[in-house]
Coordinates of C-alpha atoms and ligand atoms in Angstrom, one line a residue:
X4 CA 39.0 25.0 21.6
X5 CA 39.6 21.1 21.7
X6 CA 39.0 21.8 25.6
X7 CA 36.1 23.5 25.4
X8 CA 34.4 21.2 23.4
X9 CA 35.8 18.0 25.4
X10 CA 34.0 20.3 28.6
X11 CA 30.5 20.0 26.3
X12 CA 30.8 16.7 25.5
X13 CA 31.9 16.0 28.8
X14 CA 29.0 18.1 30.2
X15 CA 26.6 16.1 27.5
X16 CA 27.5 13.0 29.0
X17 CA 26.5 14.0 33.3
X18 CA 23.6 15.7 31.8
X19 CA 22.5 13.9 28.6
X20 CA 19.0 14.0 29.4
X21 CA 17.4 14.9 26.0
X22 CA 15.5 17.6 27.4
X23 CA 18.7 19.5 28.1
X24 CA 19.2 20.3 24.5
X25 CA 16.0 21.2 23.8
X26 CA 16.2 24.5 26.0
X27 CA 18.8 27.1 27.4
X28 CA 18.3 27.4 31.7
X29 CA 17.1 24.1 32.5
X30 CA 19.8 21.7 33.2
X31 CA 18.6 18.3 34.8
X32 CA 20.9 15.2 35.3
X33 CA 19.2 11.8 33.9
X34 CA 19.1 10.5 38.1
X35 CA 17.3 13.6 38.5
X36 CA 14.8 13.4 35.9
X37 CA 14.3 9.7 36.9
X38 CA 13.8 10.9 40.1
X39 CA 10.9 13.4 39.4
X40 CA 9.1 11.0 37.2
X41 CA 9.5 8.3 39.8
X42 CA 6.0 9.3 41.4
X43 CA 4.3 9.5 38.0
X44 CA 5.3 6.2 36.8
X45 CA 4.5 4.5 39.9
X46 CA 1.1 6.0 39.7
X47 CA -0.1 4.3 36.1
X48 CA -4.0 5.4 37.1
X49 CA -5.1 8.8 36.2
X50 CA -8.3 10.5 35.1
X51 CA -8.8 13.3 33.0
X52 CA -11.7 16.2 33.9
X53 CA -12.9 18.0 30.4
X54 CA -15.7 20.8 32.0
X55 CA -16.0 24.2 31.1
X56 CA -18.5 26.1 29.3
X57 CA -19.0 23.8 26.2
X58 CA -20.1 21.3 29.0
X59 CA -23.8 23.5 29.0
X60 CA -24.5 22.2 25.4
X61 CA -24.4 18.5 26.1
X62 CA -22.8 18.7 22.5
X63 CA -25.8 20.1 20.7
X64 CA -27.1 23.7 19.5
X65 CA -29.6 24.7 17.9
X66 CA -31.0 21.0 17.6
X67 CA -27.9 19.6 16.1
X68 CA -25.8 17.2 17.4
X69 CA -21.9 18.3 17.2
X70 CA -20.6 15.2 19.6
X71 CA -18.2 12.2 18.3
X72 CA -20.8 10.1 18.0
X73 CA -22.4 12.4 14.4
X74 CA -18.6 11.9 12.9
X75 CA -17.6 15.6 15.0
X76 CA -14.7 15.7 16.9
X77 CA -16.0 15.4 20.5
X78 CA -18.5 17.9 22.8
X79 CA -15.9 19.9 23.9
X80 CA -15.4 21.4 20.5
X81 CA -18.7 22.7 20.2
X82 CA -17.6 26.9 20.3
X83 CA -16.0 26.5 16.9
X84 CA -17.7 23.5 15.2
X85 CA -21.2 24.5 15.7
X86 CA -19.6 28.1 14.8
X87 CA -21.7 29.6 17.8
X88 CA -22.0 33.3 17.8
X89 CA -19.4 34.4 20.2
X90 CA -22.1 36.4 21.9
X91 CA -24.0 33.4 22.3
X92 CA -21.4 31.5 23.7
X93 CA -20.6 34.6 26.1
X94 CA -24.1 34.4 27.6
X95 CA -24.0 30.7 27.7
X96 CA -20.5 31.1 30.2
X97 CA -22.5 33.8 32.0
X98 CA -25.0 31.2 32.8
X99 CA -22.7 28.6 33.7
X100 CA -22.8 28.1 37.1
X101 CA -22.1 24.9 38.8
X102 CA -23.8 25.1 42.2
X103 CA -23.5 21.3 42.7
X104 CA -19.9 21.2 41.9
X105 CA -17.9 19.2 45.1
X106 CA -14.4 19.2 44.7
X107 CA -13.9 17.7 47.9
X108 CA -16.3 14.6 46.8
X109 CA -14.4 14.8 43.0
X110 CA -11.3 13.7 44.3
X111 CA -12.7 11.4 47.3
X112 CA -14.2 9.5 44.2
X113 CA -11.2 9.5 42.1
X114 CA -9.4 8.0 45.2
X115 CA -11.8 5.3 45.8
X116 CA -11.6 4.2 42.2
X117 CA -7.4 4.1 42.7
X118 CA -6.7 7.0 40.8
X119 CA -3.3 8.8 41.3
X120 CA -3.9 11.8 39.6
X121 CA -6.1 13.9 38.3
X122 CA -5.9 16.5 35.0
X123 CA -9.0 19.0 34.9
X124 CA -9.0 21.5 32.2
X125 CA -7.5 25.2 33.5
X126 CA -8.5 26.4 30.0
X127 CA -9.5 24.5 27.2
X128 CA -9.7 25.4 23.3
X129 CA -13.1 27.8 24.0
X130 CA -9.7 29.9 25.8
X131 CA -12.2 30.7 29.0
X132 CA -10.3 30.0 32.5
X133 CA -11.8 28.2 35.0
X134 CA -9.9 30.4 37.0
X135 CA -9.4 33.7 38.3
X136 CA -6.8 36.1 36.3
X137 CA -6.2 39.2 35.1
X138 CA -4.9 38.2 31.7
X139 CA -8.6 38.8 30.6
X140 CA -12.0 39.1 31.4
X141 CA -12.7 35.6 29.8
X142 CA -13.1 33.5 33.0
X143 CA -15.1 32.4 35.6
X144 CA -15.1 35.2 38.0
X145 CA -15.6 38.0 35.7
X146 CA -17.4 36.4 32.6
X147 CA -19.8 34.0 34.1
X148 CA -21.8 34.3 37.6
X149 CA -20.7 31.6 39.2
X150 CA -17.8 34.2 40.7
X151 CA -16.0 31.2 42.4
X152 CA -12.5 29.7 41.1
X153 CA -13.2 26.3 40.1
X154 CA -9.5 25.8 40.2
X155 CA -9.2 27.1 43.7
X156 CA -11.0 24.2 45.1
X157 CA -10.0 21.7 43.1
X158 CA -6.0 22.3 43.6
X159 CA -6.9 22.8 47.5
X160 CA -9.2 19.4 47.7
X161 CA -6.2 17.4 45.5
X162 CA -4.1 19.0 48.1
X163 CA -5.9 18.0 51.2
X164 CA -6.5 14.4 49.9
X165 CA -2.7 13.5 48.7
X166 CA -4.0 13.1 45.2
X167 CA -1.2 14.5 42.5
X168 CA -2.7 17.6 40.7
X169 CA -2.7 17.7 37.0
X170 CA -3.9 21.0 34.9
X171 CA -5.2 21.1 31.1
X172 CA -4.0 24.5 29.5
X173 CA -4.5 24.8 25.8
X174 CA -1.3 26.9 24.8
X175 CA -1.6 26.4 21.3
X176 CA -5.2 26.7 20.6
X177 CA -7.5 29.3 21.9
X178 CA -10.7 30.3 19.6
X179 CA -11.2 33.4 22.1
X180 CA -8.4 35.1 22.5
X181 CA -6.1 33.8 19.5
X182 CA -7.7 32.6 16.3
X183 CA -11.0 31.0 15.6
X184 CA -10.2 28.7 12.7
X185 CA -9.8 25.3 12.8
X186 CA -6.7 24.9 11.0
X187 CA -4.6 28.0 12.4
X188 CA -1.4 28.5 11.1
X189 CA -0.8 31.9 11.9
X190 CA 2.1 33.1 13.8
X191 CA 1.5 33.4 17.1
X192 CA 1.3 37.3 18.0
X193 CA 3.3 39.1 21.3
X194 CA -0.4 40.0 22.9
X195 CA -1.5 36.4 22.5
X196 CA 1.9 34.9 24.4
X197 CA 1.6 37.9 27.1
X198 CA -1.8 36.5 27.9
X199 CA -0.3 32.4 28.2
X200 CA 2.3 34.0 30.0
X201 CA 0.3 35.7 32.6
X202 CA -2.1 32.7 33.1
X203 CA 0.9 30.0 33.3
X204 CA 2.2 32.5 36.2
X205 CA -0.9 32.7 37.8
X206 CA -1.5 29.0 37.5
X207 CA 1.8 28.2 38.7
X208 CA 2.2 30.8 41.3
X209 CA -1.5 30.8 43.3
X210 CA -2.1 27.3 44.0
X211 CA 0.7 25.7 45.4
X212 CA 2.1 22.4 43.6
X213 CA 1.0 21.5 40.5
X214 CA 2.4 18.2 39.7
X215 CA 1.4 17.9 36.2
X216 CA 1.0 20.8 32.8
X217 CA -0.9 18.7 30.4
X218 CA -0.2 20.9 27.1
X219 CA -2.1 20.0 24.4
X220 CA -1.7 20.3 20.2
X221 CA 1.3 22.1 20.0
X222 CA 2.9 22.5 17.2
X223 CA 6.8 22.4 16.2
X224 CA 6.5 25.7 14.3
X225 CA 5.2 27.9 17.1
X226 CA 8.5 26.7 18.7
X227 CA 9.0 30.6 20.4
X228 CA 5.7 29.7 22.2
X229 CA 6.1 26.0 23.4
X230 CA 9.3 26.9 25.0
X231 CA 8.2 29.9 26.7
X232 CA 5.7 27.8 28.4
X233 CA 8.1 25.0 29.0
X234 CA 10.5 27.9 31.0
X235 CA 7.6 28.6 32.6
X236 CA 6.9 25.8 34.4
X237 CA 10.7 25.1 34.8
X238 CA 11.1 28.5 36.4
X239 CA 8.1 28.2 38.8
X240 CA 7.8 24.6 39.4
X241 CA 10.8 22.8 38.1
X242 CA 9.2 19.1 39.3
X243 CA 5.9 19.9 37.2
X244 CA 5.7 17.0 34.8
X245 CA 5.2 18.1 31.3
X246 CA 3.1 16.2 28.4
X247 CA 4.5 16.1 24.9
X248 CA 1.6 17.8 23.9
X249 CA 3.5 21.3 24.5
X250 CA 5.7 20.2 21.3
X251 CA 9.1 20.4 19.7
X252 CA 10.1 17.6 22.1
X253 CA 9.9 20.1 25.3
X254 CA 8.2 17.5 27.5
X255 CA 8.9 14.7 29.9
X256 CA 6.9 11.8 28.4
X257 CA 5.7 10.5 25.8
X258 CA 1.2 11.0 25.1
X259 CA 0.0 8.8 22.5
X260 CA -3.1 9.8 20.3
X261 CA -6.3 10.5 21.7
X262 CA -8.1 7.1 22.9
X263 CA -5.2 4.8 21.6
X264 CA -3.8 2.3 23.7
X265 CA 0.0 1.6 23.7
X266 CA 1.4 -1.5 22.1
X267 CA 3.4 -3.9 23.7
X268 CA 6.7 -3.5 24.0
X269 CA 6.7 0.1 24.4
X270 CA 9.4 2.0 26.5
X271 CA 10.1 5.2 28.4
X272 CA 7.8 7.3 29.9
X273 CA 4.3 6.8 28.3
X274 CA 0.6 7.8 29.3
X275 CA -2.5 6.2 27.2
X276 CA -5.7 8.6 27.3
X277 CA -9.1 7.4 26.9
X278 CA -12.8 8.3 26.9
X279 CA -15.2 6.1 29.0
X280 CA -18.4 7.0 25.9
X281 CA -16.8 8.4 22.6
X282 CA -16.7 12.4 24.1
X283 CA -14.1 14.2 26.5
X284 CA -16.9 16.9 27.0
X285 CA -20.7 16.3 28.4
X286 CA -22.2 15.0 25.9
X287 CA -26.0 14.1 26.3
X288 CA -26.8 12.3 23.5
X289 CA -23.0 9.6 23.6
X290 CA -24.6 6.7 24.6
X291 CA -21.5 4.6 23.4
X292 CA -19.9 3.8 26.7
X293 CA -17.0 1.6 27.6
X294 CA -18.3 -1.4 29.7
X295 CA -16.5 -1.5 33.0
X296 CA -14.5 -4.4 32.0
X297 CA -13.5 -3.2 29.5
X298 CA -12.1 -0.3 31.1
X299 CA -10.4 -2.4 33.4
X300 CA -8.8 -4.4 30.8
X301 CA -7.6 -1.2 29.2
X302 CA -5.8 -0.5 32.9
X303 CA -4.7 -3.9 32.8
X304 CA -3.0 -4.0 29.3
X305 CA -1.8 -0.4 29.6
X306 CA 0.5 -1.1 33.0
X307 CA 1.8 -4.6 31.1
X308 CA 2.9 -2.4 27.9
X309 CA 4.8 -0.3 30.7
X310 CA 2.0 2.7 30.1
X311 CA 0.0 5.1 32.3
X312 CA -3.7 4.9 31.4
X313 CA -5.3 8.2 31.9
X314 CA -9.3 7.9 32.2
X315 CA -11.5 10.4 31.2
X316 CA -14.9 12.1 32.9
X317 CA -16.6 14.9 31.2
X318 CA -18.6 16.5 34.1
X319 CA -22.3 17.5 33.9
X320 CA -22.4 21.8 33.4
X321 CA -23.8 21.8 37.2
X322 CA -20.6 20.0 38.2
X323 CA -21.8 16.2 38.8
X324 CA -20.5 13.0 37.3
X325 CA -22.9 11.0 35.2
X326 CA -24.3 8.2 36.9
X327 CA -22.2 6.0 34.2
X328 CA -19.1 7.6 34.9
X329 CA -20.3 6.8 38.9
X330 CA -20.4 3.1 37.9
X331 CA -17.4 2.7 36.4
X332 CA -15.6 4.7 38.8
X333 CA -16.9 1.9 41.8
X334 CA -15.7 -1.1 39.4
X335 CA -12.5 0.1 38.7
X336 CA -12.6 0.8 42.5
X337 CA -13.4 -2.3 43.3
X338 CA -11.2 -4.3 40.8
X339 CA -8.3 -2.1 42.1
X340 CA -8.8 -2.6 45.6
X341 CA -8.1 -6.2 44.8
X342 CA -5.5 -6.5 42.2
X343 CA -3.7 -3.1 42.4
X344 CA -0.7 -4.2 43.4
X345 CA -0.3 -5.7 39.9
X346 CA -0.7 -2.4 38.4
X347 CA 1.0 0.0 41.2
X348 CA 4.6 0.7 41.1
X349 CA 4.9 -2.2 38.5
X350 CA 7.1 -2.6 35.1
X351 CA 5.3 -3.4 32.0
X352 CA 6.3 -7.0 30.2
X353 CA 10.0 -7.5 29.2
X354 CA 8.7 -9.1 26.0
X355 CA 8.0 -7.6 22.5
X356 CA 5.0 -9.7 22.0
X357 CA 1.8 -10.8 24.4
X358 CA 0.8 -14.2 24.6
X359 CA -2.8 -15.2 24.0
X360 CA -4.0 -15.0 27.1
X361 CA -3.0 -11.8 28.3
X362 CA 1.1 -10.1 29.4
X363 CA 2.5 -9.4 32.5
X364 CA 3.4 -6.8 35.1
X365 CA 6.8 -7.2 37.7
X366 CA 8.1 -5.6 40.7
X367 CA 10.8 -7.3 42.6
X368 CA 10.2 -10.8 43.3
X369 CA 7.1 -11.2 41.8
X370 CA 5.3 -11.5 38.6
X371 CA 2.0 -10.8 38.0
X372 CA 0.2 -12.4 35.0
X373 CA -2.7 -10.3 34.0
X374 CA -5.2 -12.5 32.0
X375 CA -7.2 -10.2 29.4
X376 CA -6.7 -12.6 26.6
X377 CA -8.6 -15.5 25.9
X378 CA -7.5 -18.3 27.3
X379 CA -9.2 -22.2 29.1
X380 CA -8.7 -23.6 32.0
X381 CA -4.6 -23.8 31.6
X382 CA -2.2 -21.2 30.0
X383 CA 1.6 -21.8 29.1
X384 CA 3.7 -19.2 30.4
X385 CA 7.1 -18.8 28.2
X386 CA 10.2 -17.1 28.5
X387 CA 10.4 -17.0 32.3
X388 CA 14.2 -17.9 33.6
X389 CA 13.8 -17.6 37.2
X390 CA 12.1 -20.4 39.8
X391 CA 8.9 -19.9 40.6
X392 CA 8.4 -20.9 44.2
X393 CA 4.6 -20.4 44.4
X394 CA 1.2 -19.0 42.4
X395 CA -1.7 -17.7 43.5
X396 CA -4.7 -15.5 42.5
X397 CA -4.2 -12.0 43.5
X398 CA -8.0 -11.1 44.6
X399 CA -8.8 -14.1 46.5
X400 CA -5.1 -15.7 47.5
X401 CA -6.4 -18.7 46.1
X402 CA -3.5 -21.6 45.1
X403 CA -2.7 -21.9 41.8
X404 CA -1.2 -25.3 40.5
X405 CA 2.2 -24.8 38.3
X406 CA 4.4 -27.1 36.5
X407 CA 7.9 -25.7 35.6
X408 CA 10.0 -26.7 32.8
X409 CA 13.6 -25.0 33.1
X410 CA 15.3 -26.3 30.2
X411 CA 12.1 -24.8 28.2
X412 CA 12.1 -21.5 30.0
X413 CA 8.0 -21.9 30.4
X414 CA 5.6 -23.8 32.6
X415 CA 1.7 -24.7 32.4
X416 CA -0.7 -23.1 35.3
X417 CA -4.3 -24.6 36.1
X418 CA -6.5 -21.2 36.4
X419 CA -9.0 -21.4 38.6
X420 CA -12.9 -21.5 37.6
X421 CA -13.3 -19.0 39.6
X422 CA -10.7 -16.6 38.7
X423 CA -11.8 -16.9 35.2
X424 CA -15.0 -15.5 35.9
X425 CA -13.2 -12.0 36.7
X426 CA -12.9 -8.9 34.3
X427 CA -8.9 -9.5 33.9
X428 CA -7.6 -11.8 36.7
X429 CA -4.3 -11.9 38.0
X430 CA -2.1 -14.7 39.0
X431 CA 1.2 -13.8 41.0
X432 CA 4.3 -15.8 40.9
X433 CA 6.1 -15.2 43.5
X434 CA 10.3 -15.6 42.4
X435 CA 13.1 -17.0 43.6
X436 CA 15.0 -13.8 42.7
X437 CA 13.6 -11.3 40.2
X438 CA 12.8 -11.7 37.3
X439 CA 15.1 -13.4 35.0
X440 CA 14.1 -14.2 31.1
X441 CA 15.1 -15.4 27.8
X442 CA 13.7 -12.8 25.1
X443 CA 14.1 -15.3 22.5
X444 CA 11.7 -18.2 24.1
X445 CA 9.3 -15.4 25.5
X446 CA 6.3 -14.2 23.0
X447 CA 7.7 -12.3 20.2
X448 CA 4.7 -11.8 18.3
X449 CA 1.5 -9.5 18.9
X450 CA -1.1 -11.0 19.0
X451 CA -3.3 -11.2 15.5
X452 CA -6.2 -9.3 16.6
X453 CA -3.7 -6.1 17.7
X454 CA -1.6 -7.1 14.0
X455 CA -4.5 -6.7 12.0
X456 CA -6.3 -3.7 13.8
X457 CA -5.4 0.0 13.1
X458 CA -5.2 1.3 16.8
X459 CA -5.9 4.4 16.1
X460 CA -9.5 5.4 17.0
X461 CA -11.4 7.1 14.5
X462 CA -15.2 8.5 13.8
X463 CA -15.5 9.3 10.3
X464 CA -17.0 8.1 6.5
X465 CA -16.3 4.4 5.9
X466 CA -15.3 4.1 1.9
X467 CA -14.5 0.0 0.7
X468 CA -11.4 -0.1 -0.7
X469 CA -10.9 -3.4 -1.5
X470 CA -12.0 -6.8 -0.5
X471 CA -12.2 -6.7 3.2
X472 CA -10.0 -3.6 3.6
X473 CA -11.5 0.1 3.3
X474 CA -10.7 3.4 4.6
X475 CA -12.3 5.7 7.7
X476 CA -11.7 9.5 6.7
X477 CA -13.0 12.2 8.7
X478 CA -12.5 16.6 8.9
X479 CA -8.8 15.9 10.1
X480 CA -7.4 12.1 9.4
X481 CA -7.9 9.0 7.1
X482 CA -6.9 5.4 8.3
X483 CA -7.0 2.2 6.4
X484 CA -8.2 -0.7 7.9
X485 CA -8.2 -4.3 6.7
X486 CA -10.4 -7.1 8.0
X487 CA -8.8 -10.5 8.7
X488 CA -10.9 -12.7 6.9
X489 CA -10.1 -15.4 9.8
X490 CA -12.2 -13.8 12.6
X491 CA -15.4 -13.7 13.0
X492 CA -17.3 -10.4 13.7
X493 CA -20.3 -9.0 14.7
X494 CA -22.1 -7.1 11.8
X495 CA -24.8 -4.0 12.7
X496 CA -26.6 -4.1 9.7
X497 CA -29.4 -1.4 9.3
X498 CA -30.3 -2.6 13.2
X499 CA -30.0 -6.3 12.7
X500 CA -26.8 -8.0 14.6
X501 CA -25.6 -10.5 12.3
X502 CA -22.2 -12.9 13.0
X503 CA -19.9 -13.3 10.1
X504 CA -16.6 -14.2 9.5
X505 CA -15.1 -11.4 7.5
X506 CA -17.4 -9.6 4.6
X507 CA -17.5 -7.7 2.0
X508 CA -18.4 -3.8 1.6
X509 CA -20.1 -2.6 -1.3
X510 CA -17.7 -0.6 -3.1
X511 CA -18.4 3.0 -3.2
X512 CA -20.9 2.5 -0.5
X513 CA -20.6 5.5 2.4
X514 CA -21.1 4.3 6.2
X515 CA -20.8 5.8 9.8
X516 CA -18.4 4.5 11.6
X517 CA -17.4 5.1 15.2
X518 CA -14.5 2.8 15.6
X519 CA -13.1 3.4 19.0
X520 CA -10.7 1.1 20.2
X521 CA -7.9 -1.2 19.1
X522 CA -8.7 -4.7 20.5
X523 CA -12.4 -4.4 20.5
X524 CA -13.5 -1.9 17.9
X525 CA -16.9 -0.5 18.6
X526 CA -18.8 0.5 15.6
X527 CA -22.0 1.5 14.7
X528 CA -21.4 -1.1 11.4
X529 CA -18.7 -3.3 13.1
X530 CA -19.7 -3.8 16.5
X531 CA -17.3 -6.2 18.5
X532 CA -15.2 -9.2 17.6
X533 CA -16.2 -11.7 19.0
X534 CA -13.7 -14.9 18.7
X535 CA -9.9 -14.4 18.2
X536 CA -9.4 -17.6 17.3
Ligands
GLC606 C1 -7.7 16.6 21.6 C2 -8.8 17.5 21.5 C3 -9.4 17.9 22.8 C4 -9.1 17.0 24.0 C5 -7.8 16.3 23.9 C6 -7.7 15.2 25.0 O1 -6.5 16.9 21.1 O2 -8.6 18.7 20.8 O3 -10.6 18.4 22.7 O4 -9.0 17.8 25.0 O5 -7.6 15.8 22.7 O6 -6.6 14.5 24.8

């Protein structure tokens, strides 16, 4: 007995991969699993595709908007929160047809913006596949007359073009075939798991390599179901990358909530996910879109908090991008081009905290400070051990003047006028050896604008609380969120921009809010801060 058990624990320790427990055939040593996730860590740039059949209402029937920006949960939803007539929604899918859909030019853009992969939704919550199967007649060959796999030509054009191929496959909710409630919490039922089984096989069997399974919303009581999928993939394409979406702790990395950034100091594998306006699905009526810098900063802080940042599209019915997504695709693009070797193959910040002006990214001998603070026309650098033999700024290879104090573990830098022009510059040291630090003299602190600030995004009723602090509620969640009475912000009230520092809301009062970010909130009441100081 004692021998057997030393054999486990022995086995526990080659293998101790926490996966390993978590099911029965797949046994994966840690080198292994470091091994297949090498590629997807590397890659910190990916975008997410939401398109199906919802993406024909824009986020509106019947003359009602159902989008994120109306407090809803986002376009994509549209099937069960408009509560659409499912013959309705069958003769919407039979007029979905995207003649102007280019996989090809999909994934020639998402390379010239520096993606690395790419996630498009196989089947979302409406259940309809965007490809062909024989699990049901709820897909695009048989149930709309498009007739063409959408899923066909986008595996084969990711193929052609080196891009990694991600697929969306709602496992957990499916409003079609499983259960039309928002709050399901029904067992799941043989016929429904035959039908995920049959679509996972197809899926995994019909396109060649898939690299990621983006599961989404599963949940740890439907444990039966999570794990059949995970064996799934396992059996048919054991380097697949799993999200943790599946549940019960069956994938490979960690995804945080929907739109929130990850904090510094994070560790592991661990992918961000966010929305360029406020919807994953078309939605023609979101006009609350992400300024390109400000997408690039969210590249730029995710790769120094050691996450991937995963940027969503939501694809016109007809199968083009909007000309907004276009734009920021070409920034990013363009930004990347430039400064992607500071994002690339990089490790996030060694430090728990940021400094004000920004973090940093490392590989080798090299350091790479990404400015998406605030900051003048020097920044103090702490907690860096090693000698730095020379600076420069990454998109131009312009000089950049350093003063070193060794005893201090820190040193001053002169930025450049011109790099502080940029949307997120970034200086490189380049090392004497890598990077060596001291913890204790690096920044241990967040910084008070990320202290303060609830990170995770939320579109719901605004109700004061208190002095400064009040809640956001909506159908699903409730966060709290307190005002720091030191920072100035930008107030939308009833149309007029007004700047105050800290305010008061009138108890009882009810507002909108969209409050989508965590450093910059935009809301339709609170609409930017605008000094951190
Ligand atoms: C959510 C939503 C969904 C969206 C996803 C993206 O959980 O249900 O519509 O696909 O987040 O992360």
């Amino acid at each position: 007995m004692r021998g057997i058990c030393f054999i486990l624990v022995y086995l526990c320790c080659c293998f101790g991969h926490t996966h390993l427990f978590a099911q029965e055939a797949f046994i994966e040593s840690k080198t292994d699993f470091h091994e297949r996730m090498q590629w997807w860590a590397d890659a910190r740039f990916g975008m997410f595709l939401h398109w199906g059949v919802y993406s024909s209402y824009g986020g509106e029937w019947n003359g009602t908007d159902y989008g994120k920006e109306t407090g809803g949960p986002s376009a994509e939803w549209i099937y069960l929160k408009a509560d659409i007539p499912k013959v309705e929604y069958e003769n919407t899918a039979w007029h979905f047809n995207p003649i102007k859909y280019d996989a090809t030019a999909w994934v020639k853009r998402a390379k010239q913006a520096g993606v690395k992969y790419m996630i498009l939704t196989a089947k979302h919550h409406d259940g309809f596949a965007l490809f062909n199967t024989q699990a049901s007649e709820w897909n695009i060959m048989d149930a709309s007359k498009h007739k063409k796999d959408l899923i066909r030509s986008y595996v084969d054009a990711c193929h052609h073009q080196g891009m990694h191929v991600g697929l969306y496959y709602s496992h957990e909710k499916d409003w079609y075939h499983r259960c039309k409630i928002h709050r399901d919490t029904s067992s799941v039922s043989e016929a429904y798991k035959a039908l995920v089984r049959t679509h996972l096989k197809e899926l995994l069997t019909n396109y060649g390599t898939i690299d990621v399974l983006w599961f989404d919303m599963g949940m740890n009581r439907h444990r039966d179901l999570n794990l059949m999928c995970q064996q799934l993939v396992r059996e048919y394409q054991p380097q697949c990358i799993i999200s943790s979406r599946i549940g019960n702790h069956l994938g490979d990395y960690k995804n945080l909530g929907d739109r929130e950034l990850a904090m510094p100091g994070c560790k592991g594998y661990i992918e961000s996910i966010m929305t360029m306006h406020l919807n994953w699905g078309f939605d023609k009526n979101d006009s609350e879109w992400k300024t390109a810098n400000e997408v690039i900063s969210m590249l730029s802080r995710c790769a120094t908090r050691n996450s991937n940042f995963v940027l969503n599209l939501g694809p016109q019915p007809d199968g083009r991008f909007a000309p907004e997504e276009n734009v920021r695709l070409q920034a990013i693009g363009e930004w990347l081009e430039k400064n992607g070797e500071a994002i690339y193959s990089t490790k996030g910040s060694p430090f728990q905290g940021e400094y004000h002006w920004g973090s940093l990214t490392h590989k080798k001998h090299r350091v790479y400070l990404h400015l998406f603070g605030s900051y003048g026309d020097e920044i103090k650098v702490n907690g860096i051990v090693s000698r730095v033999k020379k600076a420069w700024c990454l998109h131009n290879h312009e000089k950049v003047d350093f003063q070193q104090n060794p005893e201090e573990a820190s040193f001053n830098l002169k930025v450049p006028l011109k790099a502080s022009a940029l949307p997120c510059p970034i200086i490189v040291l380049e090392l004497a050896e890598t990077l060596q630090v001291n913890k204790e003299k690096g920044p241990i602190d967040l910084p008070p604008v990320l202290k303060h600030l609830h990170r995770k995004s939320i579109t719901g009723r605004i109700t004061a609380t208190e002095a400064l602090g009040f809640t956001i509620e909506n159908d699903n969640e409730k966060i709290k969120f307190k005002l720091n009475d030191k920072l100035k912000y930008r107030i939308n009230d009833k149309g007029t921009i007004r700047q105050v520092s800290g305010f008061h809301l009138q108890e009882e009062s009810e507002y909108k809010v969209v409050y989508t970010d965590v450093e910059e909130p935009k809301v339709n009441f609170i609409t930017k801060i605008i000094d951190r100081k």
